[in-house]
Coordinates of C-alpha atoms and ligand atoms in Angstrom, one line a residue:
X44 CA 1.2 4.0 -26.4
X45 CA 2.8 5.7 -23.3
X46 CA 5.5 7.8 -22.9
X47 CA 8.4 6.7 -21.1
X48 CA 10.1 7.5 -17.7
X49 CA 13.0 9.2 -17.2
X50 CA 14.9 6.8 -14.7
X51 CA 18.1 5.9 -12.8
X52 CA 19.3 2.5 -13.3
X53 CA 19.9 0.6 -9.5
X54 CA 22.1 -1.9 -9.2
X55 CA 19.3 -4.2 -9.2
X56 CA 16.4 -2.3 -10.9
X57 CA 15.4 1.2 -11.2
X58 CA 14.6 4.2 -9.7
X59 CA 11.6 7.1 -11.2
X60 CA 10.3 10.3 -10.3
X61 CA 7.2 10.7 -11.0
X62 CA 5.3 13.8 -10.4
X63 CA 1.8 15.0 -10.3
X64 CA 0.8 17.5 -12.1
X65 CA -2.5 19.2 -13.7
X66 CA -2.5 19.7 -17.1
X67 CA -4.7 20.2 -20.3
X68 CA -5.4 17.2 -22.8
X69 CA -7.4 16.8 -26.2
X70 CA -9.8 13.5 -24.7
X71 CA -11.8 13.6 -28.2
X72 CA -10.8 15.2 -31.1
X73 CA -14.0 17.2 -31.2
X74 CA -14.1 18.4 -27.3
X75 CA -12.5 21.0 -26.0
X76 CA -9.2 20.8 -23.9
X77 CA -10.0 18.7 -21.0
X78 CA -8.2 20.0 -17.5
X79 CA -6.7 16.8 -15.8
X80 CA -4.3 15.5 -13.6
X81 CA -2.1 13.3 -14.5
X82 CA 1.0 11.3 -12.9
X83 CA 4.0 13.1 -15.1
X84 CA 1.6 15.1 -16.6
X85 CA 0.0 12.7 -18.6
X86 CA -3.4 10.7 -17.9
X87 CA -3.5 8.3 -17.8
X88 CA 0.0 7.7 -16.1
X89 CA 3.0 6.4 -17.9
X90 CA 2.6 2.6 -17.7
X91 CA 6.3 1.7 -15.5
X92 CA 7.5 -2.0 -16.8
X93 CA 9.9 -3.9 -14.7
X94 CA 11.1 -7.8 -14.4
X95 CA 9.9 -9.6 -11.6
X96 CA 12.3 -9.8 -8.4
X97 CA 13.6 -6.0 -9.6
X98 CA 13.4 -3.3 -7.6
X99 CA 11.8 0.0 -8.4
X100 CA 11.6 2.6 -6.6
X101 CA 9.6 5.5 -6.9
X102 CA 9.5 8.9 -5.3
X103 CA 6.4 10.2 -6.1
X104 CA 5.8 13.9 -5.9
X105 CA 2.5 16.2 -6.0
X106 CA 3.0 19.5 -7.9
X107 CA -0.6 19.7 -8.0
X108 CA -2.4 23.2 -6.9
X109 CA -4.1 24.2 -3.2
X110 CA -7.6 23.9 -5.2
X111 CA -9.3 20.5 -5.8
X112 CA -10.7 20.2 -9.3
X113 CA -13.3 19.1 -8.2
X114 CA -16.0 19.5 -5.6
X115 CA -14.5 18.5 -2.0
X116 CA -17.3 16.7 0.7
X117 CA -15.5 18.2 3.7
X118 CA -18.2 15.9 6.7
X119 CA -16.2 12.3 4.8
X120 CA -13.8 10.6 7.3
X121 CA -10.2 12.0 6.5
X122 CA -11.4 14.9 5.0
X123 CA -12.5 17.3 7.5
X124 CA -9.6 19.3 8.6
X125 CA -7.0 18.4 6.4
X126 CA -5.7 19.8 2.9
X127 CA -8.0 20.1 -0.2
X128 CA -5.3 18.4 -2.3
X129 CA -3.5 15.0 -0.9
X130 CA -2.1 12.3 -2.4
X131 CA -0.8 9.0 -2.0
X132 CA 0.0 6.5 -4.3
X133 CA -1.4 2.6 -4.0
X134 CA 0.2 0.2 -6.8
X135 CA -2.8 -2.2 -6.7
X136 CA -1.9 -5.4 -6.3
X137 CA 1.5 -5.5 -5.3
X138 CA 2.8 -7.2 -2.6
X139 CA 4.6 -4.2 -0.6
X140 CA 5.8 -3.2 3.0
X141 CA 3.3 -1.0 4.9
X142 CA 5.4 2.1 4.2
X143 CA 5.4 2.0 0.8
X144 CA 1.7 0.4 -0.2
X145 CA 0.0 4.3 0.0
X146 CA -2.2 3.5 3.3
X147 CA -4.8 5.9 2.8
X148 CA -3.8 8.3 5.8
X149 CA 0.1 8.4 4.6
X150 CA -0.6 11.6 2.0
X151 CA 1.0 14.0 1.6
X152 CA 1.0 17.6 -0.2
X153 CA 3.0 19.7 -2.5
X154 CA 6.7 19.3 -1.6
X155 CA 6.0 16.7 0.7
X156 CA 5.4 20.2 3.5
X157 CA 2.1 18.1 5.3
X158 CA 1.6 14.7 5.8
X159 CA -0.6 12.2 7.0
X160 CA -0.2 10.4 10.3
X161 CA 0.9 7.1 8.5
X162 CA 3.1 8.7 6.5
X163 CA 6.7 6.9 6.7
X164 CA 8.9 7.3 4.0
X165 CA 9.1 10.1 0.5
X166 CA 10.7 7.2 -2.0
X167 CA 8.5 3.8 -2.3
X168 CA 9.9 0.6 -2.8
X169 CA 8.3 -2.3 -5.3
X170 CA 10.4 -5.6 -4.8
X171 CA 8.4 -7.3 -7.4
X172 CA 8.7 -10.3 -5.3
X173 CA 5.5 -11.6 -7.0
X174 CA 4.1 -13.7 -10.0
X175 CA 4.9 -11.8 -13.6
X176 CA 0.7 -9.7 -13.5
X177 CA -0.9 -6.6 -14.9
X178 CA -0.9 -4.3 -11.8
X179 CA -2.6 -0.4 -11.8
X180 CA -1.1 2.6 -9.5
X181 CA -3.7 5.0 -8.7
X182 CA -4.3 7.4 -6.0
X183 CA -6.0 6.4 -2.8
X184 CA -6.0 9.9 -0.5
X185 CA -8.5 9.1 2.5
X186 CA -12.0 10.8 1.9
X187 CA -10.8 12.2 -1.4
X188 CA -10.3 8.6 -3.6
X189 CA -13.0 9.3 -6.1
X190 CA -11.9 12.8 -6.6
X191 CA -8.6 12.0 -7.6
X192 CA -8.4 8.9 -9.4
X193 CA -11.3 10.8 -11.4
X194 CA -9.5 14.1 -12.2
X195 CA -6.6 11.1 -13.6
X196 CA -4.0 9.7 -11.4
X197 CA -4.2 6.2 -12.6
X198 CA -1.6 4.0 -14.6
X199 CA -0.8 0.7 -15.3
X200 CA 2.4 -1.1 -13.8
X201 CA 3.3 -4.2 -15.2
X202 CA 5.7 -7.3 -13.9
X203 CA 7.1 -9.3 -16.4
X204 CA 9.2 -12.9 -16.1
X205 CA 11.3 -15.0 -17.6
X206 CA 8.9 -17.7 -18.3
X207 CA 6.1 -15.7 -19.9
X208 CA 7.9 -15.1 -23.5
X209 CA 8.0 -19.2 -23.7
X210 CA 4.8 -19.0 -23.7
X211 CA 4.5 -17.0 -27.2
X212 CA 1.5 -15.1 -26.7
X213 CA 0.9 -12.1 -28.7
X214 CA 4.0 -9.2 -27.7
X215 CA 5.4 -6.1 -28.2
X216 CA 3.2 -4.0 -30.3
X217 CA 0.9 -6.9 -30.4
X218 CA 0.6 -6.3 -26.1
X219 CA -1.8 -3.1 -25.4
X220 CA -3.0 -2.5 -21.8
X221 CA -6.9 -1.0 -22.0
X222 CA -7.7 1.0 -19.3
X223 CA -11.4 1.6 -19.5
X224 CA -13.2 4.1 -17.2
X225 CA -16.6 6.1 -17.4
X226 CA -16.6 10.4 -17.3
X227 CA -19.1 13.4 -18.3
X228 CA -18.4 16.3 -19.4
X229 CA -19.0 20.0 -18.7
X230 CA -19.8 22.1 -21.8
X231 CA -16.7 23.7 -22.0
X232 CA -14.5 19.9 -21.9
X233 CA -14.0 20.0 -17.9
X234 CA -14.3 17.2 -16.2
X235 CA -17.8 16.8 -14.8
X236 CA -18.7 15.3 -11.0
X237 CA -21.9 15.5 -9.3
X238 CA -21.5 18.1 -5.9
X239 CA -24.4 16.1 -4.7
X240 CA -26.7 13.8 -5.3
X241 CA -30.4 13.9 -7.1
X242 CA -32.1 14.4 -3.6
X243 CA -30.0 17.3 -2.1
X244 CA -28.5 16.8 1.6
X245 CA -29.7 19.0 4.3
X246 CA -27.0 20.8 5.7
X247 CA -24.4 19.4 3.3
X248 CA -22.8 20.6 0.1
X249 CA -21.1 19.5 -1.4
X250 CA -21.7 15.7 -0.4
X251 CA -20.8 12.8 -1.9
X252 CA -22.9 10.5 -3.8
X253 CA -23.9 6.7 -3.2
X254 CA -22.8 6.0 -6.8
X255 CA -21.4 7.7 -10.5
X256 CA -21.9 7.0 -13.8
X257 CA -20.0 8.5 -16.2
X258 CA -22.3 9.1 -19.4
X259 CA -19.2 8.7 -22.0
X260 CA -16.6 5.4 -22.0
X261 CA -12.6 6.2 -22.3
X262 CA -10.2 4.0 -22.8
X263 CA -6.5 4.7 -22.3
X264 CA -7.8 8.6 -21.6
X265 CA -9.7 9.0 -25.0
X266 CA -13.4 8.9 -25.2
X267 CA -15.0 6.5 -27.8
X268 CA -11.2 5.8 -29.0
X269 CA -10.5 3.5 -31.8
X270 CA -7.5 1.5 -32.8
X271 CA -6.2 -0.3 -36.2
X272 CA -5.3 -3.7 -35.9
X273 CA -3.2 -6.4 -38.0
X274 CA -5.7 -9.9 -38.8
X275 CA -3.8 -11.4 -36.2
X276 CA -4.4 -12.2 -32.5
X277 CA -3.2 -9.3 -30.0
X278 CA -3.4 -9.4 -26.0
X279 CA -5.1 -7.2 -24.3
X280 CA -4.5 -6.3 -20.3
X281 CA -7.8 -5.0 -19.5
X282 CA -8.3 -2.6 -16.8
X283 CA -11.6 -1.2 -15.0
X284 CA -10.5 1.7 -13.6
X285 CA -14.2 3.4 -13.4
X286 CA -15.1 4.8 -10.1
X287 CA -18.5 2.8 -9.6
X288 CA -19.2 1.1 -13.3
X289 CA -18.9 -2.3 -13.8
X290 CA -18.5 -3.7 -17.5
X291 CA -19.8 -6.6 -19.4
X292 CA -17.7 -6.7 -22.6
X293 CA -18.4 -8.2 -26.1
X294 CA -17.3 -7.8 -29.5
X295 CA -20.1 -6.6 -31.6
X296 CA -19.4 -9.3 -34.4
X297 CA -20.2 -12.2 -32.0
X298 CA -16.5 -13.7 -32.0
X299 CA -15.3 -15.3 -28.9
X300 CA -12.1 -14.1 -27.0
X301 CA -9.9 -16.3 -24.3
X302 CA -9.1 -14.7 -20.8
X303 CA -5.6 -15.9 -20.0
X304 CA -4.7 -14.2 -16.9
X305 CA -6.6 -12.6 -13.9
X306 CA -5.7 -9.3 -11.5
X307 CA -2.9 -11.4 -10.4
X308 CA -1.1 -13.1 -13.1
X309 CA -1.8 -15.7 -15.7
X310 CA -4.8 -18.9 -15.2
X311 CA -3.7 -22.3 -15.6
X312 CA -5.4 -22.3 -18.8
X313 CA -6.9 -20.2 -21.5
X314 CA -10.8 -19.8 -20.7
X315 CA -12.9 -18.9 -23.7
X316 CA -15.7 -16.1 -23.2
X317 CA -18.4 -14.5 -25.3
X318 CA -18.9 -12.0 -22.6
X319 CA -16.5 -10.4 -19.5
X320 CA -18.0 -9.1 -16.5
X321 CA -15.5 -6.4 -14.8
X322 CA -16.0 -4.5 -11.6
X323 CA -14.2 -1.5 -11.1
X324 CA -10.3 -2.4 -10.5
X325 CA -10.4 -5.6 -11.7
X326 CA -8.0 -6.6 -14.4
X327 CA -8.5 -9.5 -17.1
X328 CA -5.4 -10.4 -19.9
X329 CA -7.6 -11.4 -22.9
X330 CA -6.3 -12.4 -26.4
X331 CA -8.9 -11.6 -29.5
X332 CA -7.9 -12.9 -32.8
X333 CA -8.9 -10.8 -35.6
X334 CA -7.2 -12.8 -38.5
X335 CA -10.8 -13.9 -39.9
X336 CA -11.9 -10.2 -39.5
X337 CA -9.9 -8.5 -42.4
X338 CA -11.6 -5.4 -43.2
X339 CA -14.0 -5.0 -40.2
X340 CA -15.4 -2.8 -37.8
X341 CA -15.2 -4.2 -34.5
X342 CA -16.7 -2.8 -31.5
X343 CA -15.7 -3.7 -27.8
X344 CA -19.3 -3.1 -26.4
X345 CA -20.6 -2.9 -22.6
X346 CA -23.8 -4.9 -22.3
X347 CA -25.8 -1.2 -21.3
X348 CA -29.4 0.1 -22.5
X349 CA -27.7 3.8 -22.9
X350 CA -26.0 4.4 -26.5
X351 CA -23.3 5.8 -25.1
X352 CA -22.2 3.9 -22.5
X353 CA -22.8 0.8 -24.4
X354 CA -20.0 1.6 -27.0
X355 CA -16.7 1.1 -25.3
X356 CA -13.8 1.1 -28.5
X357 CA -13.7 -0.1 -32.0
X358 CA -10.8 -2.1 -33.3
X359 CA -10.5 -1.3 -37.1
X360 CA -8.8 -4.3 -38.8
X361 CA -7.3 -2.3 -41.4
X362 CA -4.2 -3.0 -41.1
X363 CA -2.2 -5.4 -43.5
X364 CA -0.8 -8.5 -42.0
X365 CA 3.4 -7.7 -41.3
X366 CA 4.3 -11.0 -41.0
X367 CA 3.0 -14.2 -40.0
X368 CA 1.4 -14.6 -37.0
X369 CA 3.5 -17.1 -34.9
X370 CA 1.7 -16.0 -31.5
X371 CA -0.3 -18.7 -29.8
X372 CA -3.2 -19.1 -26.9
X373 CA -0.9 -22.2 -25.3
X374 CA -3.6 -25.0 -24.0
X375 CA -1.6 -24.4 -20.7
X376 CA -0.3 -21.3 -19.5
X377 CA 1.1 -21.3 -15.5
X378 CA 1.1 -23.6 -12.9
X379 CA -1.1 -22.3 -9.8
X380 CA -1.1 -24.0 -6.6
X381 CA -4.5 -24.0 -4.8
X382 CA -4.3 -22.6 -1.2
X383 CA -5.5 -25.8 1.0
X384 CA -8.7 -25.0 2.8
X385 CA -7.7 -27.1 5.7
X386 CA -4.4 -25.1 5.8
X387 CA -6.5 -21.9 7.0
X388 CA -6.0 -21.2 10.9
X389 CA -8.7 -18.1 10.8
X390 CA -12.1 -18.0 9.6
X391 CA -13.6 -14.6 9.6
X392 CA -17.3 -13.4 8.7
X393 CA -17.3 -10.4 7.3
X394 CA -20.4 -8.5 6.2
X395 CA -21.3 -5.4 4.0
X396 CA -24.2 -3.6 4.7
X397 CA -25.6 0.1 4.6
X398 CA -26.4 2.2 7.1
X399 CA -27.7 5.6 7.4
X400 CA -25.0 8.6 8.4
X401 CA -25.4 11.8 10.9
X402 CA -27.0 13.4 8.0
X403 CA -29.4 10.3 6.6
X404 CA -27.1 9.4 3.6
X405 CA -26.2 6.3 2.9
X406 CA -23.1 4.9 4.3
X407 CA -21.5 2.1 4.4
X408 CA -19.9 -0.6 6.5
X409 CA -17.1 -3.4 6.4
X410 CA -17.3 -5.5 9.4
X411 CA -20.0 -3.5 10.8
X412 CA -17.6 -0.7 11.5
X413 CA -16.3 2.5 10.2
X414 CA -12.8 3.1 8.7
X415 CA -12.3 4.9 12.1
X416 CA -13.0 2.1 14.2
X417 CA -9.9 0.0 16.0
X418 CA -8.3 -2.4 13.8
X419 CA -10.2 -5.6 13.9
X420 CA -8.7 -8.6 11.4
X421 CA -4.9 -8.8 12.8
X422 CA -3.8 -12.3 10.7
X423 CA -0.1 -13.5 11.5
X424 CA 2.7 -13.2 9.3
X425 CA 2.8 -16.4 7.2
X426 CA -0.8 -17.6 8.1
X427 CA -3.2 -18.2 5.8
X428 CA -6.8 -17.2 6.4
X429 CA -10.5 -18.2 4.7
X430 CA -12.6 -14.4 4.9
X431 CA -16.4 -15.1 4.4
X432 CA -18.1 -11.5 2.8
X433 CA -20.9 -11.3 3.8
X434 CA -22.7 -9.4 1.7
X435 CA -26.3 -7.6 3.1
X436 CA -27.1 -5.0 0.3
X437 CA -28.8 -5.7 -2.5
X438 CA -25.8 -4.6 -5.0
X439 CA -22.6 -6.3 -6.0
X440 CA -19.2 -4.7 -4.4
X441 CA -16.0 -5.3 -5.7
X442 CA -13.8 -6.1 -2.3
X443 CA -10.2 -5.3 -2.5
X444 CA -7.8 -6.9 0.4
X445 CA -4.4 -5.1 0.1
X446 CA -0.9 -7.2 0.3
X447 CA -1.6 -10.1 -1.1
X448 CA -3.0 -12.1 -4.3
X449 CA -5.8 -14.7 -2.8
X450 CA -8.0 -17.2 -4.3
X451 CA -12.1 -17.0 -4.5
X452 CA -13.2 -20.2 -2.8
X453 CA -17.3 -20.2 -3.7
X454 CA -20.1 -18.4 -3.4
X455 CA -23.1 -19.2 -1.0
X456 CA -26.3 -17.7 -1.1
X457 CA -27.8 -17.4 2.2
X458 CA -30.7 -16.0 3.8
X459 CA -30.3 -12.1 4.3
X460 CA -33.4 -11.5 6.6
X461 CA -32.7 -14.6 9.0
X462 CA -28.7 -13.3 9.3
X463 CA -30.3 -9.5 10.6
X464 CA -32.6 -10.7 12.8
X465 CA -30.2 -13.6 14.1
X466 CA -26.5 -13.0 13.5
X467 CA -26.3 -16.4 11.7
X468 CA -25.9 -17.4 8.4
X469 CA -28.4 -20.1 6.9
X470 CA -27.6 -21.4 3.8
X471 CA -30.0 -21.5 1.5
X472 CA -28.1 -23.4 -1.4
X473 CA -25.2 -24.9 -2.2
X474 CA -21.9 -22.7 -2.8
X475 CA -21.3 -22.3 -6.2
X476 CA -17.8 -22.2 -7.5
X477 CA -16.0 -19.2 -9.0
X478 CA -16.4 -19.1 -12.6
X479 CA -13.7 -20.6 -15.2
X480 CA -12.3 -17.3 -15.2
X481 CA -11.8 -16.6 -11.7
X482 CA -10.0 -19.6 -10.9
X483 CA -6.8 -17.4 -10.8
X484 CA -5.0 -14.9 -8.6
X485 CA -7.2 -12.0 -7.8
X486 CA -6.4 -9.0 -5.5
X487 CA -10.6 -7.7 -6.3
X488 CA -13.7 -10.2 -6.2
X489 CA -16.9 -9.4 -7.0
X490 CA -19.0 -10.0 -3.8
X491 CA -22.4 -10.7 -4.9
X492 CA -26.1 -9.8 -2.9
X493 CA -27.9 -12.4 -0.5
X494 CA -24.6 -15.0 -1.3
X495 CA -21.3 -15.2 0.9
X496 CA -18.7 -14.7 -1.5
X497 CA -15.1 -16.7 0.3
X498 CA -11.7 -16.2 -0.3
X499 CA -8.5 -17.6 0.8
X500 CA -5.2 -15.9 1.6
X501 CA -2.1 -16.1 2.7
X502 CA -0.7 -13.1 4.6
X503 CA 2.7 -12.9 3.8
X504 CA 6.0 -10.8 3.6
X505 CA 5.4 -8.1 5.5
X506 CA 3.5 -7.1 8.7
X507 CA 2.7 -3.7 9.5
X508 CA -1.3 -1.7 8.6
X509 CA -3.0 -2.2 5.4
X510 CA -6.5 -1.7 4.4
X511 CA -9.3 -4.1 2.8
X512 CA -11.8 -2.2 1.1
X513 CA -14.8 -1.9 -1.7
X514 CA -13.1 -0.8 -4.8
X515 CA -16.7 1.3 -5.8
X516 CA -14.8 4.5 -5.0
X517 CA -17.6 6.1 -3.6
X518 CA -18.5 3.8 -1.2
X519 CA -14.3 3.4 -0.4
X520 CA -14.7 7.1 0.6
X521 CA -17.5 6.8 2.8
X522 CA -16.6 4.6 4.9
X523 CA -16.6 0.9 3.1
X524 CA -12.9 0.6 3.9
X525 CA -11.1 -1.1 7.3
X526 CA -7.5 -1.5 8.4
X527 CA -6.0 -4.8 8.8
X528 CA -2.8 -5.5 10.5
X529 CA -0.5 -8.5 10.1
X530 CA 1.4 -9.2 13.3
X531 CA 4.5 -11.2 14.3
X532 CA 3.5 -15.0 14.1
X533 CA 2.9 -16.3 17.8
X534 CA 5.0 -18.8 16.8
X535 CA 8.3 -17.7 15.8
Ligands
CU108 CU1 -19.2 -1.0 -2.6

């Protein structure tokens, strides 16, 4: 499905050089050559495999030209008098030291000859100290996020165990990871990206827009792809990796699937679903059986008015059956011990609202602060913490909290006009719990309008500067992103 990396075996895992590179590639057999960029020349990215506990390490190298494929907003925080082309590398998800988790200001250029201010080391380093999950790498340059996950640095990174395979769910060919993400298209196959929005910006071009929607769906870097299938069940590691769209999945026959792992690793149980709502970089392991569907036409569809964008990929069950199917959806699939509310030493409130910029655009802000604003949420190593999103706009943001895997508490709807004009939350109804599918690990919750959306987490195994942020890449690059520094517990 994805070609493999040339590596070095360690002593106790591996190491890969991965570079960056731009290159053409056939999207749809009846478009023109697309220009991307893709990590070793390929987008999406090889998928890099390892066991849990093993080291990789990965030196991860731009050979990408001076000129941005696309059109560069020069007024956007890191972006004003820097290089066109940076890059840094984010495995989302992983639980990393601050020098190798790609903070947005550690890019870096061709041959490594600028660098950003928190730029520490050339060679990252993965312990995989973390439950077996389906994890994404994906480019997270300050001011230029969109751009370049967009133009195709994105891959999956998955960390296996020993425990999974007793599980017996569907493996090895019968495994696919589905990365689904939205793009338009120029004429002539390039990659199309607004250089502003509907209502042109005085003074500005080009500028960033509030929010993008692609007009075509891709999945695994092919637009409207399908895929033959056995009548048997297959897992599938599902992947948003859309800039701004958020998906609600179905399978055009009707037939129910189970979700049995979140962005984090597997649920305690198999949870079965007619429909999946995904926000952008959230990940959901699903399992579909197709063994009553001999012969049919499948289609994964996104609940959308628009025809195009309401067709996602069509599973063909064409193929015959190579042997039994001896896979199962286990009644119980991994043990997860719930974080203890009364265990939490830190409760922060933490709101997202909008606010006009210097030029009248919509911004938007985390905390009620800008990404250049001091660092304000310092947890201590070890401690675990309950943050309370506030949310003040009227639209759902996916929030992303770098470093660690944390668990969605409830979700509280509360009145939005008494918080601006007070300060305080009032409740307006009970919290709601997450649903049966959320009830797992998650790195990315979806923080919904006029409710506060908690989480718990425990900040552990490393201190140093990471970043929590909304994973709507547009909104990530204008300022909906804030540091966040674990300290040395007082303690210890
Ligand atoms: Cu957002």
């Amino acid at each position: 499905m994805t070609p493999s990396l040339p590596f070095k075996k360690l002593k106790d895992g591996a190491y890969y050089e991965v570079k960056m590179l731009q290159v053409k590639q056939k999207l749809h057999k009846y478009f023109p050559e697309t220009t991307v960029w893709g990590y070793n020349g390929t987008y999406p990215g090889p998928t890099i495999e390892t066991m849990k506990d093993r080291t990789v390490m990965v030196k991860w190298l731009n050979y990408l030209p001076k000129k941005h494929l696309l059109p560069v907003d020069r007024t956007l925080h890191g972006a004003v008098d820097t290089p066109e082309v940076r890059t840094v590398v984010h495995l989302h998800g992983a639980r990393v030291s601050p020098e190798s988790d790609g903070h947005p200001e550690a890019w870096f250029t061709k041959g490594f000859k600028e660098t950003g201010p928190f730029f520490a080391t050339e060679v990252y380093k993965y312990t995989n100290h973390q439950q077996a999950a389906t994890l994404w790498y994906h480019d997270h340059a300050l001011g230029i996020t969109r751009l370049n996950v967009y133009s195709g640095l994105a891959g999956f990174y998955i960390i296996r165990d020993h425990l999974e395979p007793m599980l017996n769910l569907p493996s090895g060919e019968y495994e696919i990871p589905l990365l689904i993400q939205d793009r338009s298209f120029n004429k002539d196959g390039s990659l199309f990206y607004p250089a502003e929005p509907p209502q042109p910006v005085p003074g500005v071009f080009p500028s960033v827009v509030p929010i993008f929607f692609g007009n075509t769906i891709l999945v695994n870097g092919k637009v409207w792809p399908y895929l033959n299938v056995e009548p048997r069940k297959y897992r599938f590691r599902i992947l948003n990796g859309s800039n701004s769209r958020t998906y609600t999945l179905r399978l055009s026959n009707g037939q129910k699937f189970y979700q049995i792992g979140t962005d984090g690793g597997l649920l305690e149980s198999p949870v079965e679903l007619d429909a999946l709502t995904i926000m952008p970089a959230e990940r959901a392991d699903i399992i579909i059986d197709f063994s009553d569907s001999k012969g049919e036409y499948i289609i994964l569809t996104n609940d959308d008015t628009d025809e195009n964008t309401r067709n996602v990929m069509q599973f063909r069950v064409v193929l015959p059956l190579k042997g039994e199917d001896t896979s199962t959806i286990p009644e119980t699939l991994y043990p997860i011990e719930r974080l203890n509310e009364n265990m939490a030493t830190k409760v922060r409130n933490l709101t997202l609202d909008a606010v006009p910029d210097r030029y009248g655009r919509p911004s938007f802000q985390l905390d009620g602060r800008t990404w250049h604003d001091p660092v304000a949420q310092m947890p201590e190593l070890g401690s675990i913490e309950i943050w309370n999103f506030v949310n003040l706009i009227a639209f759902p943001h996916p929030i992303h909290v770098h470093l660690v895997q944390f668990q969605i508490l409830d979700r509280r709807p509360f009145d939005v006009q008494h918080y601006r004009s007070t300060g305080e939350i009032k409740y307006t109804g009970d919290p709601i719990p997450p649903d049966p599918n959320e009830r797992g690990w998650k790195d990315t919750v979806r923080v919904t309008p006029g409710q506060v959306t908690r989480i718990i987490a425990k900040f552990d195994g490393y201190t140093g500067d990471y970043v929590w942020h909304c994973h709507i890449l547009e909104h990530e690059d204008h300022d909906m992103m804030r540091p966040f520094r674990v300290i040395k517990s007082y303690f210890s």
